XYZ file of C-alpha atoms in Angstrom:
160
model
C 92.204 87.636 106.791
C 91.831 90.771 104.707
C 92.826 94.406 105.154
C 90.750 97.601 105.185
C 92.164 101.035 104.418
C 91.037 104.254 106.072
C 92.071 107.854 105.494
C 91.218 111.129 107.175
C 92.129 114.710 106.346
C 91.090 117.531 108.614
C 91.917 120.284 111.017
C 94.386 119.420 113.740
C 91.967 120.948 116.253
C 89.360 118.280 115.399
C 91.999 115.529 115.560
C 92.920 116.707 119.068
C 89.379 115.975 120.340
C 90.412 112.666 121.882
C 87.069 112.063 123.583
C 85.448 111.523 120.174
C 88.327 109.279 119.114
C 87.636 106.565 121.686
C 84.516 104.445 122.088
C 82.241 105.303 124.986
C 82.812 103.513 128.255
C 80.375 100.596 128.571
C 78.977 102.019 131.813
C 77.528 105.538 131.662
C 78.272 107.997 134.444
C 75.810 108.243 137.291
C 73.075 110.827 136.785
C 74.064 114.230 138.047
C 72.486 115.591 141.188
C 70.599 118.897 140.951
C 73.080 121.754 140.962
C 76.051 119.506 140.100
C 77.185 121.309 136.948
C 80.353 119.216 136.614
C 78.287 116.039 136.824
C 75.794 117.407 134.301
C 78.641 118.243 131.886
C 80.014 114.705 132.312
C 76.633 113.150 131.485
C 76.207 115.463 128.469
C 79.724 114.669 127.230
C 79.036 110.939 127.571
C 75.830 111.291 125.528
C 77.765 113.203 122.861
C 80.393 110.464 122.652
C 77.729 107.742 122.430
C 76.030 109.627 119.587
C 79.194 110.610 117.715
C 81.870 107.900 118.022
C 80.290 105.468 115.573
C 79.616 108.108 112.939
C 82.543 110.498 113.172
C 85.303 109.941 110.646
C 87.960 111.031 113.159
C 90.702 108.397 113.437
C 90.200 106.366 116.605
C 92.992 106.296 119.183
C 93.234 102.501 118.863
C 93.729 101.625 115.191
C 91.569 98.485 115.335
C 88.613 100.608 116.435
C 88.235 101.695 112.811
C 86.393 98.363 112.492
C 83.653 99.820 114.727
C 82.929 102.536 112.178
C 80.410 102.233 109.311
C 81.444 100.370 106.168
C 81.151 103.636 104.234
C 84.391 104.805 105.872
C 86.403 101.954 104.340
C 88.443 103.401 101.464
C 89.563 100.021 100.133
C 89.827 96.332 100.980
C 92.635 93.977 99.984
C 93.383 90.312 100.439
C 97.133 90.802 100.144
C 99.383 93.012 102.300
C 101.366 94.054 99.229
C 98.236 95.489 97.584
C 97.320 97.348 100.778
C 100.877 98.675 100.934
C 100.573 99.961 97.368
C 97.442 101.905 98.357
C 99.326 103.321 101.333
C 102.114 104.367 98.969
C 99.607 106.207 96.774
C 98.174 107.995 99.820
C 101.630 109.090 100.949
C 102.656 110.169 97.454
C 99.512 112.269 97.087
C 100.067 114.188 100.317
C 103.875 114.159 100.666
C 104.349 117.471 98.828
C 102.229 119.095 101.554
C 103.949 117.449 104.571
C 104.995 120.176 106.999
C 108.295 118.427 107.670
C 110.679 118.401 104.731
C 112.361 115.244 106.042
C 109.081 113.336 105.928
C 108.743 114.122 102.208
C 111.954 112.277 101.331
C 111.187 109.560 98.751
C 113.422 106.873 100.273
C 111.742 107.340 103.643
C 108.298 106.934 102.053
C 109.357 103.757 100.237
C 110.681 102.321 103.504
C 107.419 103.196 105.281
C 105.416 101.302 102.662
C 107.738 98.294 102.845
C 107.572 98.221 106.649
C 103.782 98.534 106.524
C 103.452 95.542 104.181
C 105.701 93.491 106.469
C 103.663 94.434 109.517
C 100.438 93.502 107.742
C 101.908 90.126 106.773
C 102.373 89.365 110.458
C 98.774 90.379 111.224
C 99.503 93.842 112.644
C 97.790 97.111 111.862
C 99.411 100.250 110.454
C 98.578 103.839 111.315
C 100.443 106.874 110.016
C 99.809 110.559 110.440
C 101.426 113.681 109.068
C 101.022 117.360 109.694
C 100.430 119.189 106.454
C 101.190 122.824 105.765
C 98.931 125.050 107.799
C 96.776 123.457 110.493
C 95.780 120.291 108.624
C 96.502 116.700 109.650
C 96.426 113.617 107.385
C 95.886 110.168 108.880
C 95.961 106.864 107.031
C 95.436 103.390 108.478
C 95.469 99.793 107.335
C 93.544 97.456 109.610
C 93.594 93.668 109.486
C 90.180 92.083 109.668
C 88.495 88.713 110.184
C 89.955 88.631 112.726
C 91.988 91.583 113.867
C 94.890 90.178 115.885
C 94.775 92.904 118.535
C 90.971 93.000 118.835
C 89.630 89.672 117.543
C 86.144 90.367 118.950
C 85.551 93.272 116.541
C 83.405 92.225 113.573
C 84.153 93.140 109.986
C 82.326 96.361 109.038
C 81.613 94.981 105.574
C 79.143 92.153 105.889
């Protein structure tokens, strides 16, 4: 097993587009009948999701689905949970001064988050954290176990 790290920084409005944060359903909707504008919109939305999910850097709703994204989105790979936790700590330290919530900036809290993340990774779990930053920006960071992922063992490693 190894661990991949992912990070995303962007507008909260983009993060709220949940349709692009989940993989497309394996069965497409039925073709729309002439004049069925709702059905046509559904088919168009499905095509958009098929085209965009694999290439958008938006954090997926299910953390393990990061493994479905291109290898270029992997920010780091580690064999040891402690090393992955250290990267997480660096991510949090970099953005903590901009966290919208003063309580989330507290150093002891951040240290405990990193420690808990390393423990979770040791047991084969994934870690996903997100913070609102000042303004309308959201920061997401994830650590995903790979080869296999315990929650989604059928997902292949994005780095071959």
